[in-house]
mmCIF file of C-alpha atoms in Angstrom:
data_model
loop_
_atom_site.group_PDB
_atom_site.id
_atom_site.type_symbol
_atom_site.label_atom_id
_atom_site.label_comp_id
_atom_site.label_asym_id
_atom_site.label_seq_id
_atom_site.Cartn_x
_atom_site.Cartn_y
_atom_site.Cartn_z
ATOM 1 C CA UNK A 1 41.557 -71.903 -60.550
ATOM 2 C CA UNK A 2 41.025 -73.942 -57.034
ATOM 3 C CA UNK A 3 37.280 -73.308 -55.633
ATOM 4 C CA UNK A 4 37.822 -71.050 -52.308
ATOM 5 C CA UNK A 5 35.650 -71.867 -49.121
ATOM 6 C CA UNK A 6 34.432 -69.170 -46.951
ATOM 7 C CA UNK A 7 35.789 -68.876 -42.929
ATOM 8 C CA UNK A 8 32.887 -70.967 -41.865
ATOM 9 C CA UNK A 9 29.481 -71.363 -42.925
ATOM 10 C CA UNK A 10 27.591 -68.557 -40.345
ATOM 11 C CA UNK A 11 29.723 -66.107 -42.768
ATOM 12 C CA UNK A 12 30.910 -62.789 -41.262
ATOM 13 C CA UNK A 13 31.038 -59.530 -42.678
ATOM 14 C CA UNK A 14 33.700 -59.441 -44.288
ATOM 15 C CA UNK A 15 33.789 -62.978 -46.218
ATOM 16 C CA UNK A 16 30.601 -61.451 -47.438
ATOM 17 C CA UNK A 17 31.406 -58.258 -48.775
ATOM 18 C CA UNK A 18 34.418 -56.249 -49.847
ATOM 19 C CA UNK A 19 33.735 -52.484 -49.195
ATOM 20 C CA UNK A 20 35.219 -49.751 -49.519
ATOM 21 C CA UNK A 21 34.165 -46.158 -48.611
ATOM 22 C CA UNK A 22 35.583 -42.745 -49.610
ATOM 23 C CA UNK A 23 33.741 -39.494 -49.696
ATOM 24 C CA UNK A 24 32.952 -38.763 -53.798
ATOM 25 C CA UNK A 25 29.364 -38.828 -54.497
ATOM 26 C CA UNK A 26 30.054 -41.249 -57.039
ATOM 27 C CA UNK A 27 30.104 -45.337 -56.303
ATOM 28 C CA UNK A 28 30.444 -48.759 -57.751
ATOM 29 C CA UNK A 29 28.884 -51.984 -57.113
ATOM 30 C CA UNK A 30 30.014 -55.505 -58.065
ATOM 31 C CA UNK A 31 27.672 -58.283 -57.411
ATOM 32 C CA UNK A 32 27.794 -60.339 -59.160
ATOM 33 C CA UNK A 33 32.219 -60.663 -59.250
ATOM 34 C CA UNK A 34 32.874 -62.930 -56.264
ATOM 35 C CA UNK A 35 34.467 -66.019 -56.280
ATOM 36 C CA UNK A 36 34.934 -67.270 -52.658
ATOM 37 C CA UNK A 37 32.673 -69.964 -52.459
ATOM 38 C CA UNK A 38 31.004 -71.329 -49.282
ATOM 39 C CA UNK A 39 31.587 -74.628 -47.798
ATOM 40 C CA UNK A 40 27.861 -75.284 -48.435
ATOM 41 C CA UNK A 41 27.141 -74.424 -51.714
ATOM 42 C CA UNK A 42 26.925 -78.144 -52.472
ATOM 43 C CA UNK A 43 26.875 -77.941 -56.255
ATOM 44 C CA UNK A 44 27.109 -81.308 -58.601
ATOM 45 C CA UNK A 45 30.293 -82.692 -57.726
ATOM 46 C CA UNK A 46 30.979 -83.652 -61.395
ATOM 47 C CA UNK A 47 30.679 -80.078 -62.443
ATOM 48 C CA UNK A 48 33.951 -78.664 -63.438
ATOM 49 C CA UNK A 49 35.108 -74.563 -62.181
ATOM 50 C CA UNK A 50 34.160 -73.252 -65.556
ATOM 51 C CA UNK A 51 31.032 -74.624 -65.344
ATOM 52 C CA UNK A 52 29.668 -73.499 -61.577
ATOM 53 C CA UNK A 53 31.801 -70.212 -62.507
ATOM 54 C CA UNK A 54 29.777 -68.998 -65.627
ATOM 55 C CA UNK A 55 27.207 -67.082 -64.753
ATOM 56 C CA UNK A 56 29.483 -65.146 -62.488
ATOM 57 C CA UNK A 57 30.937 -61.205 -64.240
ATOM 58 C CA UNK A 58 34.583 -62.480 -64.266
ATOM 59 C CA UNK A 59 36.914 -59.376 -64.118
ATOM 60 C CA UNK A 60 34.562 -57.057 -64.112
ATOM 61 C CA UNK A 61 36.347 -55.238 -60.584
ATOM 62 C CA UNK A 62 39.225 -55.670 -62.237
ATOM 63 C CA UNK A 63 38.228 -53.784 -64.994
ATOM 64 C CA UNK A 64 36.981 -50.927 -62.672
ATOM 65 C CA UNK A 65 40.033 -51.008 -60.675
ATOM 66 C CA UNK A 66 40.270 -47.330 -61.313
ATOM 67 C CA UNK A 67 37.821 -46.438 -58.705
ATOM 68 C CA UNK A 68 40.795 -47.505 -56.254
ATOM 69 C CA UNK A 69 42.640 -44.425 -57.678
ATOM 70 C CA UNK A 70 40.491 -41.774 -57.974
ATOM 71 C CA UNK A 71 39.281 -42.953 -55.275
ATOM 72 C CA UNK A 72 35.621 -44.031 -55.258
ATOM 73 C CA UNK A 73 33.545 -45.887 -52.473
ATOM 74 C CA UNK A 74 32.912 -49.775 -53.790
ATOM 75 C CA UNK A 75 31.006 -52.713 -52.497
ATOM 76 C CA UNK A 76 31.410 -56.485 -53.660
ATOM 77 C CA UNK A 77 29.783 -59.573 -53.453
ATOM 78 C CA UNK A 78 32.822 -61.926 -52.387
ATOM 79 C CA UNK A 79 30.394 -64.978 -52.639
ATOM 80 C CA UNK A 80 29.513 -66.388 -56.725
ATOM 81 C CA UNK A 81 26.031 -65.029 -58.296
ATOM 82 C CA UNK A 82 25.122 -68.714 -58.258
ATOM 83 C CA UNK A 83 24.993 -69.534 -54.984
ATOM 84 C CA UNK A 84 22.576 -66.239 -54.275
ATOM 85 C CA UNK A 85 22.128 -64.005 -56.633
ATOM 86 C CA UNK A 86 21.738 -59.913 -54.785
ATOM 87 C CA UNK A 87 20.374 -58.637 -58.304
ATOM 88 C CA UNK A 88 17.211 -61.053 -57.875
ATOM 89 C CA UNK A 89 14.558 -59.857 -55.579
ATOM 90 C CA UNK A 90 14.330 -62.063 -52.814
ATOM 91 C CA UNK A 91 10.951 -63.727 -53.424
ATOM 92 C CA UNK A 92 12.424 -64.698 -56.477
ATOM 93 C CA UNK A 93 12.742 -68.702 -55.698
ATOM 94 C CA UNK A 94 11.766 -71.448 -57.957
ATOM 95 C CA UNK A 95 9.874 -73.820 -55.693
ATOM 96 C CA UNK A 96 10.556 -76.936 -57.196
ATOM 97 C CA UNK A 97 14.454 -76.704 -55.990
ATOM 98 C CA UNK A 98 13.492 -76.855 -52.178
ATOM 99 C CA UNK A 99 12.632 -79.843 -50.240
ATOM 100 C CA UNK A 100 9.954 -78.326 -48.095
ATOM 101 C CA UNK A 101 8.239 -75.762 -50.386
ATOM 102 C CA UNK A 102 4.675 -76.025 -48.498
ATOM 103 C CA UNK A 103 7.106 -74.783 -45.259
ATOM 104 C CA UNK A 104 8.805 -72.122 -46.890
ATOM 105 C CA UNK A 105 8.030 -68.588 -44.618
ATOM 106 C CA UNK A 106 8.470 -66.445 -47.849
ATOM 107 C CA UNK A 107 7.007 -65.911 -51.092
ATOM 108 C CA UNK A 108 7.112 -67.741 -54.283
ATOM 109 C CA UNK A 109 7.809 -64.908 -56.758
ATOM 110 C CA UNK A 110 10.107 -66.617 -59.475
ATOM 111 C CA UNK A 111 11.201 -64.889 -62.449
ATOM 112 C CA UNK A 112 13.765 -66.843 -64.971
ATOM 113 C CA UNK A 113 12.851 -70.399 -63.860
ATOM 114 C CA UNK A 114 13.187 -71.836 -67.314
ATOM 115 C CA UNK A 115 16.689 -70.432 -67.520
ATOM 116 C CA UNK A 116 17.872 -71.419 -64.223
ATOM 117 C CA UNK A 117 18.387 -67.778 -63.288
ATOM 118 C CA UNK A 118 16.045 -67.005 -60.205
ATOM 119 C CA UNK A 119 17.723 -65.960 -56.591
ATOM 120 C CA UNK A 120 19.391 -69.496 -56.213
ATOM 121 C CA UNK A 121 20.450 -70.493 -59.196
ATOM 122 C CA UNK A 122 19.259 -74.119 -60.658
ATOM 123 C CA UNK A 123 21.205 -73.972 -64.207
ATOM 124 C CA UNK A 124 24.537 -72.527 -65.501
ATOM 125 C CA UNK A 125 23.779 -71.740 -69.056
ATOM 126 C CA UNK A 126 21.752 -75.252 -69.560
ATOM 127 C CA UNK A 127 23.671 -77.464 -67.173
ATOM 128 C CA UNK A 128 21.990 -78.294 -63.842
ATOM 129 C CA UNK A 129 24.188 -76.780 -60.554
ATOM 130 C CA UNK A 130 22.442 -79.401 -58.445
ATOM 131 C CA UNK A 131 21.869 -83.098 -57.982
ATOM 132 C CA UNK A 132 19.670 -82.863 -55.536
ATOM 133 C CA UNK A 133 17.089 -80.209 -53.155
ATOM 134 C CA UNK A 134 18.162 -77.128 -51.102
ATOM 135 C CA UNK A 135 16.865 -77.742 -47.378
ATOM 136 C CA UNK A 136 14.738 -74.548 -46.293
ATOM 137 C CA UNK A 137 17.385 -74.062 -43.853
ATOM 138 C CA UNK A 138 19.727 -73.889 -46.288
ATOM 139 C CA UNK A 139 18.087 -71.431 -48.158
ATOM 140 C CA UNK A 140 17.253 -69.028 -45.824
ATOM 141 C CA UNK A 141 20.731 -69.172 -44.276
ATOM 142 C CA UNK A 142 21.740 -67.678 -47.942
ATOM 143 C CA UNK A 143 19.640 -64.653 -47.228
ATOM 144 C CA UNK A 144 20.330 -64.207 -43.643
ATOM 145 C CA UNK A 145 23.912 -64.633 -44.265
ATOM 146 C CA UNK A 146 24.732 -63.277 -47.714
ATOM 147 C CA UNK A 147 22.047 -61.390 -49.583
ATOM 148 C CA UNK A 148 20.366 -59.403 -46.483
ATOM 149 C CA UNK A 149 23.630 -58.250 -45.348
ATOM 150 C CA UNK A 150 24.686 -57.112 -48.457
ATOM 151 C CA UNK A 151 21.622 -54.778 -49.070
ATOM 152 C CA UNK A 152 21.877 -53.742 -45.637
ATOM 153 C CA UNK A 153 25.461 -52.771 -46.319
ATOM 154 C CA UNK A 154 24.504 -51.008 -49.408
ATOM 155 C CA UNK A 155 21.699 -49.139 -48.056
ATOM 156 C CA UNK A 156 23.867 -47.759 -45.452
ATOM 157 C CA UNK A 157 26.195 -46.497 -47.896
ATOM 158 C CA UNK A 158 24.020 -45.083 -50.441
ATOM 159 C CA UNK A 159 22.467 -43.317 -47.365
ATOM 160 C CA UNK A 160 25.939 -41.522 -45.781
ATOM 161 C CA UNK A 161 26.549 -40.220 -49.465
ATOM 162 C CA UNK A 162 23.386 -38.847 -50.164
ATOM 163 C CA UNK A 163 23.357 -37.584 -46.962
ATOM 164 C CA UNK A 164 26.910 -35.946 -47.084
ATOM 165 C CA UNK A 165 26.206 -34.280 -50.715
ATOM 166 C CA UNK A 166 22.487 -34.273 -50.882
ATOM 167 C CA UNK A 167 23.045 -36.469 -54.179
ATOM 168 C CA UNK A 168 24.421 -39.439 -54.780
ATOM 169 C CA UNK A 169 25.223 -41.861 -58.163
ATOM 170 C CA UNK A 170 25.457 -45.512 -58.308
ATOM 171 C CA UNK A 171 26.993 -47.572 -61.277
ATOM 172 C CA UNK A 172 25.936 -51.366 -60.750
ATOM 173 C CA UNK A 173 28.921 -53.078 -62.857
ATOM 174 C CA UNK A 174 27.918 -56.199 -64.748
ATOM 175 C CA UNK A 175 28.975 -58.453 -67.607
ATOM 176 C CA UNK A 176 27.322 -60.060 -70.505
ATOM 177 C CA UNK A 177 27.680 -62.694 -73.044
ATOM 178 C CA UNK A 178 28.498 -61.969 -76.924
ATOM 179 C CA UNK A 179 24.897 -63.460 -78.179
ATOM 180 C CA UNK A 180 21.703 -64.194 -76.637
ATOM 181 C CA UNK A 181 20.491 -67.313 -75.733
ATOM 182 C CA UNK A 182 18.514 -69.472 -79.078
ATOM 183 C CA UNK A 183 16.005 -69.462 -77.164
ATOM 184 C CA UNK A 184 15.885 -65.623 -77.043
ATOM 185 C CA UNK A 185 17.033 -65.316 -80.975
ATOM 186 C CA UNK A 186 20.445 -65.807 -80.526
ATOM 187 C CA UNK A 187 21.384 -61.867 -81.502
ATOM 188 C CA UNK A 188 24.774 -60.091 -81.284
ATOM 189 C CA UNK A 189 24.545 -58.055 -78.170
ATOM 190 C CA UNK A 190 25.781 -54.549 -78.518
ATOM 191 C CA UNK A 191 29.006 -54.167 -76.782
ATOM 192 C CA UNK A 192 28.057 -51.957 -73.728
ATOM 193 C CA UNK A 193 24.666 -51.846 -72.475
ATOM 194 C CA UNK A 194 23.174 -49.038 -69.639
ATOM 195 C CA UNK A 195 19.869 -50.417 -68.151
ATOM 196 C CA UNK A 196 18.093 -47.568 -66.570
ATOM 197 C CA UNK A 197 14.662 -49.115 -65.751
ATOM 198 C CA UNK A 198 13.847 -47.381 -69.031
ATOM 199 C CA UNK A 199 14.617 -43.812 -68.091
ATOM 200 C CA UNK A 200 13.179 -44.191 -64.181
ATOM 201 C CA UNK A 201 16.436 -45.061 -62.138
ATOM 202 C CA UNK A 202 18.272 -42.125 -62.931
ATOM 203 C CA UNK A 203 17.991 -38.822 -64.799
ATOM 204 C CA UNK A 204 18.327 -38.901 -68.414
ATOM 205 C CA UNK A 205 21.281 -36.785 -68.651
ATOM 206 C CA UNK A 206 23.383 -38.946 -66.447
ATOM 207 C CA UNK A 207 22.872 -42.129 -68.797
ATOM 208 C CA UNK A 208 23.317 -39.921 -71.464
ATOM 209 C CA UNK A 209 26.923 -38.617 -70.121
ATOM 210 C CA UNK A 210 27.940 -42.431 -69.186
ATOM 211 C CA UNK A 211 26.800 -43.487 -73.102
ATOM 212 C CA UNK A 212 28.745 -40.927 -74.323
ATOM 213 C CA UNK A 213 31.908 -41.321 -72.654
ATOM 214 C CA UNK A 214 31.695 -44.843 -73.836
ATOM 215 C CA UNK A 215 31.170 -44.016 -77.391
ATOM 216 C CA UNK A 216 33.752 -41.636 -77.184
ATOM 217 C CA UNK A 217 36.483 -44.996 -76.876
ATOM 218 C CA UNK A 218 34.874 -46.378 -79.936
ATOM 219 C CA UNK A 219 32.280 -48.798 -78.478
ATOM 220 C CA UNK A 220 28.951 -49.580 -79.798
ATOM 221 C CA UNK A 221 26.651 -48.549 -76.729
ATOM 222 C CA UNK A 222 23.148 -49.693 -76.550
ATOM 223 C CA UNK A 223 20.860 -48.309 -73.518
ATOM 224 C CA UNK A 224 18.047 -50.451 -72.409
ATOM 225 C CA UNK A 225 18.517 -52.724 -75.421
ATOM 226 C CA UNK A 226 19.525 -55.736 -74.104
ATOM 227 C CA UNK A 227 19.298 -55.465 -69.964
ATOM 228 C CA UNK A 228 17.633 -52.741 -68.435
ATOM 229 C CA UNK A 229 18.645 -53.736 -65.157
ATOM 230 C CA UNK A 230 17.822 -55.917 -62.444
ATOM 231 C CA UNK A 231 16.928 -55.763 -58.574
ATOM 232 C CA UNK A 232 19.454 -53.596 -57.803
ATOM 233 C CA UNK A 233 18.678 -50.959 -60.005
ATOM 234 C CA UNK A 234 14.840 -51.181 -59.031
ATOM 235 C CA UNK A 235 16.009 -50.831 -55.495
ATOM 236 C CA UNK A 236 18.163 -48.307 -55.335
ATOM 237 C CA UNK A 237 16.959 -45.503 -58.497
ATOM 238 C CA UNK A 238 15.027 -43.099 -56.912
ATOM 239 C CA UNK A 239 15.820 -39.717 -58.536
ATOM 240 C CA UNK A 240 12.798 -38.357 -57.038
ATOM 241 C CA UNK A 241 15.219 -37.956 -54.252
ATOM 242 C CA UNK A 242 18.257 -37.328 -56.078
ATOM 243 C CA UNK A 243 19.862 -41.033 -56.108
ATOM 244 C CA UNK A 244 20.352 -42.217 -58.940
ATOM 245 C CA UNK A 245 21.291 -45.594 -60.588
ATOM 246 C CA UNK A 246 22.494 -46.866 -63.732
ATOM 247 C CA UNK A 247 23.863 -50.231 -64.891
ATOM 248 C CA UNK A 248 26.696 -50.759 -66.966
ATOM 249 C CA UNK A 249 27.008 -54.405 -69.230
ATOM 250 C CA UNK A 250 30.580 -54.856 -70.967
ATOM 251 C CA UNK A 251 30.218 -57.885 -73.276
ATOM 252 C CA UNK A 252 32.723 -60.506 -72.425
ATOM 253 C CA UNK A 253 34.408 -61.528 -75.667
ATOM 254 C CA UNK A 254 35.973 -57.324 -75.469
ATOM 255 C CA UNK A 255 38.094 -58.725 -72.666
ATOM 256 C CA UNK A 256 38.082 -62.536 -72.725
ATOM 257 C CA UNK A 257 37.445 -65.451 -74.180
ATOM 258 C CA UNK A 258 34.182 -66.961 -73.465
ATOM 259 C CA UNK A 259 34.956 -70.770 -73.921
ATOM 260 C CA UNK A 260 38.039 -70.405 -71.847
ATOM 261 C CA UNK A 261 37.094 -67.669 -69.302
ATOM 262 C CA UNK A 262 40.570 -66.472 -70.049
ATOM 263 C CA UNK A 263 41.731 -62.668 -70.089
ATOM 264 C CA UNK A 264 41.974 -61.992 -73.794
ATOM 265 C CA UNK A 265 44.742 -59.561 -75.708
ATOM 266 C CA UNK A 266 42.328 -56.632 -75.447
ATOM 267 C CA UNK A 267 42.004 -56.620 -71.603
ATOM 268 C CA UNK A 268 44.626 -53.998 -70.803
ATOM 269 C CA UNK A 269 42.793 -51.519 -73.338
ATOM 270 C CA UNK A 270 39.207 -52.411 -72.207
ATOM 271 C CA UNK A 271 40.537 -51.878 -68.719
ATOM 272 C CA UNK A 272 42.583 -48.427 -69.696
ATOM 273 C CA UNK A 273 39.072 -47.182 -71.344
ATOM 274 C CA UNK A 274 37.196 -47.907 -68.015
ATOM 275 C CA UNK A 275 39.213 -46.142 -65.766
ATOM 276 C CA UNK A 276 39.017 -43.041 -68.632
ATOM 277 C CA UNK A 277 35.283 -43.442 -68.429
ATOM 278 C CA UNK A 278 34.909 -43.424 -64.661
ATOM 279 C CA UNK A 279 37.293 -40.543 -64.664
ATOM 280 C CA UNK A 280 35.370 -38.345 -66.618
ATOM 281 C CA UNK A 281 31.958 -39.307 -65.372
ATOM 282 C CA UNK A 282 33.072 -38.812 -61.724
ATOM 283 C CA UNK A 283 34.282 -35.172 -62.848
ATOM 284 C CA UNK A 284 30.458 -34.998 -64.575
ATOM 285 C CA UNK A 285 28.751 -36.203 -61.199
ATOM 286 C CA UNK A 286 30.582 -33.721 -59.051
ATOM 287 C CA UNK A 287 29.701 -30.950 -61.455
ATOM 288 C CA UNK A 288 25.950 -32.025 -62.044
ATOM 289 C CA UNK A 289 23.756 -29.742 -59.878
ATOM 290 C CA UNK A 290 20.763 -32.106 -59.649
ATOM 291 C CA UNK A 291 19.573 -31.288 -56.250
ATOM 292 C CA UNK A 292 23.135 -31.064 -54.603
ATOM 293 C CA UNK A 293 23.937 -29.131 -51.351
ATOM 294 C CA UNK A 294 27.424 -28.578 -50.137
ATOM 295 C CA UNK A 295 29.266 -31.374 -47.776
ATOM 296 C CA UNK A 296 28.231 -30.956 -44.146
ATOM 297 C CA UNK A 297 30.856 -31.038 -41.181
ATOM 298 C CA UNK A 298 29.571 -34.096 -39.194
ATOM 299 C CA UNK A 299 27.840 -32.752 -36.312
ATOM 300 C CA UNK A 300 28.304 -34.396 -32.486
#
């Protein structure tokens, strides 16, 4: 697959994000998806597509193409995770890939820096993205451009749902790999995993329901065993006032091969089995009387 290059490097709208909105309480994020990549990501020339691609949730939209027919509101990070990553909080920056750090107006607040995986990414499973040093310029043009609009698009989503049904429900769609990293024990993953800040970014019933449906196609569902979810789960679960988050991990090697990043025979049916699951748990939502009131006419 050729690498894609954005419009033009000041990035508008909608390069950024795909969005779309519809009126069910229910919605689905996909950040992590994209794979139009900007003009100046300036990665390692002598890394091949596979490589710069990995850390990216390949197919994971596509696997949650049913929300187009039920129909369900969706926003999508069109850029790769690499190049900013929205599920990193962003403070999240590992110092030593700037040139300027001492002139950097933010934070330092890294997380994964030995893994590569902070809010710029530095490694793609072990192998270095860069040859050289993001200018600060650079850097913040990533979160003017990319990861603040984003959030600001999401926000104003999340609100005009909430606000239209006095509840709304997230599901932050993500992908993992078969096994953990050596360096974390190298373990099987289980095959879906729902990361709920353990039990605070949504009310237990709902990640019970979304479990459930999975387990009810035969998968082996784990919830906060592996992931419990990142920056976009933190930011957006507040059942306190009745929005709720949870995020959903399909392991890779159910719909592709990892080596290859090639749709496997099993995609069809792992696709079929997500567009049951969001079926049934957008039926649950719209039944759940957590705090719902009834849609409002809009008001002039």
């Amino acid at each position: 697959m050729l690498i894609e290059s954005s419009a033009d490097t000041t990035a508008h709208l909608s390069d950024v994000v795909r969005v779309v909105e519809k009126n069910a309480p229910l919605m689905l994020s996909f950040p992590h998806s994209g794979d139009v990549y900007p003009e100046d990501f300036g990665f390692d020339p002598k890394l091949t597509y596979a490589e710069i691609d990995h850390p990216s949730d390949k197919y994971v939209d596509e696997l949650f193409s049913g929300a187009e027919a039920l129909p369900l509101s969706t926003i999508k990070a069109n850029f790769p995770r690499a190049y900013v990553d929205v599920n990193r909080h962003q403070h999240d920056i590992d110092a030593n890939m700037l040139e300027d750090p001492e002139n950097w107006p933010g934070r330092f607040l890294p997380g994964s820096v030995d893994v590569g995986a902070t809010l710029f990414w530095s490694k793609a499973y072990g192998t270095p993205i860069y040859d050289r040093k993001l200018s600060n310029a650079e850097a913040k043009r990533r979160l003017a451009c990319y990861f603040i609009p984003y959030h600001q698009t999401m926000t104003r989503m999340i609100e005009r749902l909430r606000d239209m049904h006095g509840e709304v429900y997230i599901v932050d769609c993500h992908s993992m790999t078969q096994f953990d990293a050596e360096m974390r024990g190298g373990k099987q993953r289980p095959e879906i995993d729902i990361g709920t800040r353990r039990g605070t970014s949504c009310a237990p019933d709902i990640a019970e329901k979304m479990a459930e449906l999975f387990a009810a196609r035969g998968y082996d569902v784990g919830m906060n065993k592996r992931f419990i979810g990142g920056e976009i789960t933190l930011r957006y679960g507040w059942p306190e006032i009745n929005q709720h988050i949870l995020q959903v991990e399909l392991r890779r090697d159910l719909y592709m091969t990892e080596a290859t990043r090639e749709r496997n025979e099993n995609f069809a049916k792992v696709q079929a089995d997500c567009a049951w699951v969001l079926q049934e748990f957008k039926t649950f939502t719209e039944h759940r009387t957590g705090g719902a009131k009834q849609p409002q006419p809009n008001k002039k």
